[in-house]
Amino acid sequence: MNFMKLYELSPAPGSVQEGKRKGRGIGTGNGKTAGRGHKGQNARSGGGVRPGFDGTSVPYIRKLPKRGFKNHFKTNYAEINVAALSIFEDGAVVDTQALIEAGLIKKTLDGVKVLGTGELSKKLTVQAAAFSAGAKEKIEAAGGKAEVV
């Protein structure tokens, strides 16, 4: 058996490039001003302007009107439709943990809300933070229970 030796290791061809050495003579094409042009704010050390700076007296971002707001007290539910519950067996108790294990939801946020799109033919006990009126109706019509937890 032939084993590779440490000294035989090398990077893939073309994957490693030499860094550009700035300010190392006229022959490099990057000598003297080192690609920074002549004088000015951008030629200085630590020079340049912040992102979004446009140099006018009133910046563009301040000329635009403010719009809307974000309600930080809003309840964000992980939503699931009644039709998706048909993967569970008849008579099963469907709670948040069961939905995560089945891969129907990824994270719970402020709880799970069951919505009424689709049909349900199995008798299930569904435990969730909230139900839409249509979802509650369909679960109970199939002989199941909608429990708010």
Coordinates of N, CA and C in Angstrom, one line a residue:
M1 N 0.8 -1.2 0.0 CA 0.0 0.0 0.0 C 0.9 1.3 0.0
N2 N 0.5 2.2 -0.9 CA 1.2 3.5 -0.9 C 0.4 4.5 -0.1
F3 N 1.0 5.0 0.9 CA 0.4 6.1 1.7 C 0.9 7.5 1.3
M4 N 0.1 8.5 1.3 CA 0.5 9.8 1.0 C 1.3 10.3 2.2
K5 N 2.4 11.1 1.9 CA 3.2 11.7 3.0 C 2.9 13.1 3.1
L6 N 3.1 13.7 4.3 CA 2.8 15.1 4.6 C 3.5 16.0 3.6
Y7 N 4.7 15.7 3.2 CA 5.4 16.7 2.4 C 4.9 16.6 0.9
E8 N 4.1 15.6 0.6 CA 3.5 15.5 -0.7 C 2.2 16.3 -0.9
L9 N 1.6 16.8 0.3 CA 0.4 17.6 0.2 C 0.6 18.9 -0.4
S10 N -0.3 19.3 -1.3 CA -0.2 20.7 -1.9 C -1.6 21.1 -2.3
P11 N -1.9 22.4 -2.3 CA -3.2 22.9 -2.7 C -3.6 22.6 -4.1
A12 N -4.8 22.5 -4.4 CA -5.3 22.3 -5.8 C -4.7 23.4 -6.7
P13 N -4.4 23.0 -8.0 CA -3.8 24.0 -8.9 C -4.8 25.1 -9.1
G14 N -4.3 26.4 -9.0 CA -5.1 27.6 -9.2 C -5.9 28.0 -8.0
S15 N -5.8 27.3 -6.9 CA -6.6 27.7 -5.7 C -5.9 28.7 -4.9
V16 N -4.6 28.8 -5.0 CA -3.9 29.7 -4.1 C -3.2 30.8 -5.0
Q17 N -3.5 32.1 -4.7 CA -2.9 33.2 -5.4 C -2.1 34.0 -4.5
E18 N -1.0 34.6 -5.1 CA -0.1 35.5 -4.3 C -0.9 36.8 -4.1
G19 N -0.7 37.3 -2.9 CA -1.3 38.6 -2.6 C -0.7 39.7 -3.3
K20 N -1.4 40.8 -3.7 CA -0.8 42.0 -4.4 C 0.0 42.8 -3.4
R21 N 1.3 43.0 -3.7 CA 2.2 43.8 -2.8 C 2.1 45.2 -3.3
K22 N 1.4 46.0 -2.5 CA 1.2 47.4 -2.9 C 2.4 48.3 -2.5
G23 N 2.7 49.3 -3.4 CA 3.7 50.3 -3.1 C 5.1 49.7 -3.1
R24 N 5.3 48.7 -4.1 CA 6.7 48.1 -4.2 C 7.3 48.3 -5.5
G25 N 7.2 49.6 -6.0 CA 7.9 49.9 -7.3 C 7.0 50.0 -8.5
I26 N 7.5 50.8 -9.4 CA 6.7 51.2 -10.6 C 6.4 50.0 -11.5
G27 N 7.3 49.0 -11.5 CA 7.2 47.8 -12.3 C 6.0 46.9 -12.0
T28 N 5.5 47.1 -10.7 CA 4.4 46.2 -10.3 C 3.1 46.8 -10.8
G29 N 3.0 48.1 -11.2 CA 1.8 48.7 -11.5 C 1.0 49.2 -10.3
N30 N 1.6 48.9 -9.1 CA 1.0 49.3 -7.9 C 2.0 50.0 -7.0
G31 N 2.9 50.8 -7.6 CA 3.9 51.5 -6.8 C 3.4 52.9 -6.5
K32 N 4.3 53.7 -5.9 CA 4.0 55.1 -5.6 C 2.7 55.3 -4.8
T33 N 1.6 55.6 -5.4 CA 0.4 55.8 -4.7 C -0.4 54.5 -4.3
A34 N 0.1 53.4 -4.7 CA -0.4 52.1 -4.3 C -1.8 51.9 -4.6
G35 N -2.3 52.4 -5.8 CA -3.7 52.2 -6.2 C -4.7 53.1 -5.6
R36 N -4.2 54.1 -4.8 CA -5.1 55.0 -4.1 C -5.3 56.4 -4.9
G37 N -4.7 56.6 -6.0 CA -4.9 57.8 -6.7 C -4.0 58.9 -6.1
H38 N -4.3 60.2 -6.4 CA -3.5 61.3 -5.9 C -4.3 62.1 -4.9
K39 N -3.8 62.2 -3.7 CA -4.3 63.0 -2.6 C -5.8 62.7 -2.3
G40 N -6.4 63.6 -1.5 CA -7.8 63.4 -1.2 C -8.1 62.5 -0.1
Q41 N -9.4 62.5 0.4 CA -9.8 61.8 1.6 C -9.5 60.3 1.5
N42 N -9.7 59.7 0.3 CA -9.5 58.3 0.1 C -8.0 57.8 0.0
A43 N -7.1 58.8 -0.2 CA -5.7 58.5 -0.3 C -5.1 58.5 1.1
R44 N -5.7 59.1 2.1 CA -5.1 59.2 3.4 C -5.3 57.9 4.2
S45 N -4.5 57.8 5.2 CA -4.6 56.6 6.1 C -5.8 56.8 6.9
G46 N -6.6 55.7 7.0 CA -7.9 55.8 7.7 C -8.9 56.6 7.0
G47 N -8.7 56.9 5.8 CA -9.6 57.8 5.0 C -10.8 57.1 4.4
G48 N -11.7 57.8 3.8 CA -12.8 57.2 3.2 C -14.1 57.6 4.0
V49 N -15.2 57.3 3.4 CA -16.5 57.7 4.1 C -17.3 56.5 4.5
R50 N -18.2 56.7 5.4 CA -19.0 55.6 5.9 C -20.0 55.1 4.9
P51 N -20.5 53.9 5.0 CA -21.5 53.4 4.0 C -22.7 54.3 4.1
G52 N -23.3 54.7 2.9 CA -24.5 55.5 2.9 C -24.2 57.0 2.9
F53 N -23.0 57.4 3.0 CA -22.6 58.8 3.0 C -22.7 59.3 1.5
D54 N -23.5 60.4 1.3 CA -23.6 60.9 -0.1 C -23.0 62.3 -0.3
G55 N -22.5 63.0 0.8 CA -21.8 64.2 0.7 C -22.7 65.5 0.5
T56 N -24.0 65.3 0.5 CA -24.9 66.5 0.3 C -25.2 67.0 1.6
S57 N -25.9 68.3 1.6 CA -26.2 68.9 2.9 C -27.2 68.1 3.7
V58 N -28.3 67.6 3.0 CA -29.2 66.7 3.7 C -29.2 65.4 3.0
P59 N -28.7 64.3 3.8 CA -28.6 63.0 3.2 C -29.9 62.5 2.6
Y60 N -29.8 61.7 1.6 CA -30.9 61.0 0.9 C -31.8 60.3 1.9
I61 N -31.2 59.6 2.8 CA -32.0 58.8 3.8 C -32.9 59.7 4.6
R62 N -32.5 61.0 4.9 CA -33.3 61.9 5.7 C -34.4 62.6 4.9
K63 N -34.2 62.5 3.6 CA -35.2 63.2 2.7 C -36.5 62.3 2.5
L64 N -36.3 61.0 2.7 CA -37.4 60.0 2.6 C -38.3 60.1 3.8
P65 N -39.6 59.9 3.6 CA -40.5 59.9 4.8 C -40.4 58.6 5.6
K66 N -40.7 58.8 6.9 CA -40.7 57.6 7.8 C -42.0 56.9 7.5
R67 N -42.0 55.5 7.5 CA -43.2 54.8 7.3 C -43.4 53.6 8.2
G68 N -44.6 53.5 8.8 CA -45.0 52.3 9.5 C -44.3 52.2 10.9
F69 N -44.6 51.1 11.6 CA -43.9 50.8 12.8 C -44.0 49.3 13.0
K70 N -43.2 48.8 14.0 CA -43.2 47.4 14.3 C -43.7 47.2 15.7
N71 N -44.8 46.4 15.8 CA -45.4 46.1 17.1 C -44.6 45.0 17.8
H72 N -43.9 45.4 18.8 CA -43.0 44.4 19.5 C -43.8 43.6 20.5
F73 N -45.1 44.0 20.7 CA -45.9 43.2 21.7 C -46.9 42.2 20.9
K74 N -46.7 42.1 19.6 CA -47.6 41.2 18.8 C -47.3 39.8 19.1
T75 N -48.3 38.9 19.1 CA -48.1 37.5 19.3 C -47.9 36.8 18.0
N76 N -46.7 36.2 17.8 CA -46.3 35.5 16.6 C -46.5 34.0 16.8
Y77 N -47.5 33.5 16.0 CA -47.8 32.1 16.2 C -47.1 31.3 15.0
A78 N -46.7 30.1 15.3 CA -46.3 29.1 14.3 C -47.7 28.6 13.7
E79 N -47.9 28.8 12.5 CA -49.3 28.4 11.9 C -49.2 27.1 11.2
I80 N -50.3 26.3 11.3 CA -50.4 25.1 10.7 C -51.9 24.9 10.2
N81 N -52.1 24.3 9.1 CA -53.5 24.1 8.6 C -54.1 22.7 9.0
V82 N -55.4 22.6 9.1 CA -56.1 21.4 9.5 C -55.7 20.3 8.6
A83 N -55.5 20.5 7.3 CA -55.2 19.5 6.3 C -53.9 18.7 6.7
A84 N -53.0 19.4 7.3 CA -51.7 18.8 7.6 C -51.8 17.8 8.8
L85 N -52.9 18.0 9.6 CA -53.0 17.1 10.7 C -53.4 15.7 10.4
S86 N -53.8 15.4 9.1 CA -54.3 14.1 8.7 C -53.1 13.1 8.7
I87 N -51.9 13.5 8.9 CA -50.8 12.5 8.9 C -50.8 11.7 10.3
F88 N -51.5 12.2 11.3 CA -51.5 11.5 12.6 C -52.6 10.4 12.6
E89 N -52.4 9.4 13.4 CA -53.3 8.3 13.5 C -54.6 8.7 14.2
D90 N -55.7 8.0 13.9 CA -57.0 8.2 14.5 C -56.9 8.1 16.0
G91 N -57.4 9.1 16.8 CA -57.4 9.1 18.2 C -56.1 9.6 18.9
A92 N -55.2 10.1 18.1 CA -53.9 10.6 18.6 C -54.1 12.0 19.3
V93 N -53.2 12.3 20.3 CA -53.2 13.6 20.9 C -52.1 14.4 20.2
V94 N -52.5 15.5 19.5 CA -51.6 16.3 18.7 C -51.2 17.6 19.5
D95 N -50.0 17.7 20.0 CA -49.5 18.9 20.7 C -48.3 19.4 20.0
T96 N -47.7 20.5 20.6 CA -46.6 21.1 20.0 C -45.4 20.2 19.7
Q97 N -45.1 19.3 20.7 CA -44.0 18.4 20.6 C -44.3 17.4 19.4
A98 N -45.5 16.9 19.3 CA -45.8 16.0 18.2 C -45.7 16.6 16.9
L99 N -46.0 17.9 16.8 CA -45.9 18.6 15.5 C -44.4 18.8 15.1
I100 N -43.6 19.1 16.1 CA -42.2 19.3 15.8 C -41.6 17.9 15.4
E101 N -41.9 16.9 16.1 CA -41.4 15.5 15.7 C -41.8 15.1 14.4
A102 N -43.0 15.5 14.0 CA -43.5 15.1 12.6 C -42.9 16.0 11.6
G103 N -42.2 17.0 12.0 CA -41.6 17.9 11.0 C -42.6 18.9 10.4
L104 N -43.7 19.1 11.0 CA -44.7 20.1 10.4 C -44.4 21.5 10.8
I105 N -43.8 21.7 12.0 CA -43.3 23.1 12.3 C -41.9 22.9 12.8
K106 N -41.1 24.1 12.6 CA -39.7 24.0 13.0 C -39.5 24.7 14.4
K107 N -40.2 25.9 14.6 CA -40.0 26.5 15.9 C -41.4 27.0 16.4
T108 N -41.6 27.1 17.7 CA -42.9 27.4 18.2 C -43.3 28.9 18.3
L109 N -42.2 29.8 18.3 CA -42.4 31.2 18.5 C -43.3 31.4 19.8
D110 N -44.5 32.0 19.7 CA -45.3 32.3 20.9 C -46.4 31.2 21.0
G111 N -46.2 30.1 20.4 CA -47.2 29.0 20.4 C -47.7 28.6 19.0
V112 N -48.6 27.7 18.9 CA -49.0 27.2 17.6 C -50.5 27.6 17.4
K113 N -50.8 28.1 16.2 CA -52.2 28.4 15.9 C -52.6 27.5 14.7
V114 N -53.8 26.8 14.9 CA -54.3 25.9 13.9 C -55.3 26.7 13.0
L115 N -55.1 26.7 11.7 CA -55.9 27.4 10.8 C -56.8 26.4 10.0
G116 N -57.9 26.9 9.4 CA -58.9 26.0 8.9 C -58.9 25.6 7.4
T117 N -57.7 25.7 6.8 CA -57.7 25.3 5.3 C -57.6 23.8 5.2
G118 N -58.4 23.2 4.3 CA -58.3 21.8 4.1 C -59.4 21.1 4.9
E119 N -59.3 19.7 4.8 CA -60.3 18.9 5.4 C -59.6 17.9 6.4
L120 N -60.4 17.5 7.4 CA -59.9 16.5 8.4 C -60.9 15.5 8.6
S121 N -60.5 14.2 8.5 CA -61.5 13.1 8.6 C -61.2 12.2 9.8
K122 N -60.1 12.5 10.5 CA -59.7 11.7 11.7 C -60.1 12.4 13.0
K123 N -60.4 11.5 14.0 CA -60.7 12.0 15.3 C -59.5 12.3 16.1
L124 N -59.1 13.6 16.3 CA -57.9 13.9 17.0 C -58.2 14.9 18.1
T125 N -57.3 14.8 19.2 CA -57.4 15.8 20.2 C -56.2 16.7 20.0
V126 N -56.5 17.9 19.6 CA -55.5 18.9 19.2 C -55.3 19.9 20.3
Q127 N -54.1 20.0 20.8 CA -53.7 21.0 21.8 C -52.9 22.1 21.2
A128 N -53.3 23.3 21.2 CA -52.6 24.4 20.6 C -52.9 25.7 21.4
A129 N -52.1 26.8 21.1 CA -52.3 28.1 21.8 C -53.5 28.8 21.3
A130 N -53.9 28.6 20.0 CA -55.0 29.3 19.4 C -55.6 28.5 18.2
F131 N -56.9 28.7 18.0 CA -57.5 28.0 16.8 C -58.3 29.1 16.1
S132 N -58.4 29.0 14.8 CA -59.3 29.8 14.0 C -60.7 29.2 14.2
A133 N -61.8 30.0 13.9 CA -63.1 29.5 14.1 C -63.4 28.3 13.2
G134 N -62.9 28.4 11.9 CA -63.1 27.3 11.0 C -62.3 26.0 11.4
A135 N -61.1 26.2 11.9 CA -60.3 25.0 12.3 C -61.0 24.3 13.5
K136 N -61.5 25.0 14.4 CA -62.2 24.4 15.6 C -63.4 23.7 15.1
E137 N -64.2 24.3 14.2 CA -65.4 23.7 13.7 C -65.1 22.3 13.0
K138 N -64.0 22.3 12.2 CA -63.7 21.1 11.4 C -63.2 20.0 12.3
I139 N -62.4 20.3 13.3 CA -61.9 19.3 14.3 C -63.0 18.7 15.0
E140 N -63.9 19.5 15.5 CA -65.1 19.0 16.3 C -66.1 18.2 15.4
A141 N -66.2 18.6 14.1 CA -67.1 17.9 13.1 C -66.5 16.5 12.9
A142 N -65.2 16.3 12.9 CA -64.6 15.0 12.7 C -64.7 14.2 14.0
G143 N -65.2 14.7 15.1 CA -65.3 14.0 16.3 C -64.2 14.2 17.3
G144 N -63.3 15.1 17.0 CA -62.1 15.4 17.8 C -62.4 16.5 18.8
K145 N -61.3 16.9 19.5 CA -61.4 18.0 20.5 C -60.3 19.1 20.2
A146 N -60.7 20.3 20.3 CA -59.7 21.4 20.1 C -59.5 22.1 21.5
E147 N -58.3 21.8 22.1 CA -58.0 22.3 23.4 C -57.0 23.4 23.4
V148 N -57.4 24.5 24.0 CA -56.4 25.7 24.1 C -55.5 25.5 25.3
V149 N -54.2 25.5 25.1 CA -53.2 25.3 26.2 C -52.4 26.6 26.4

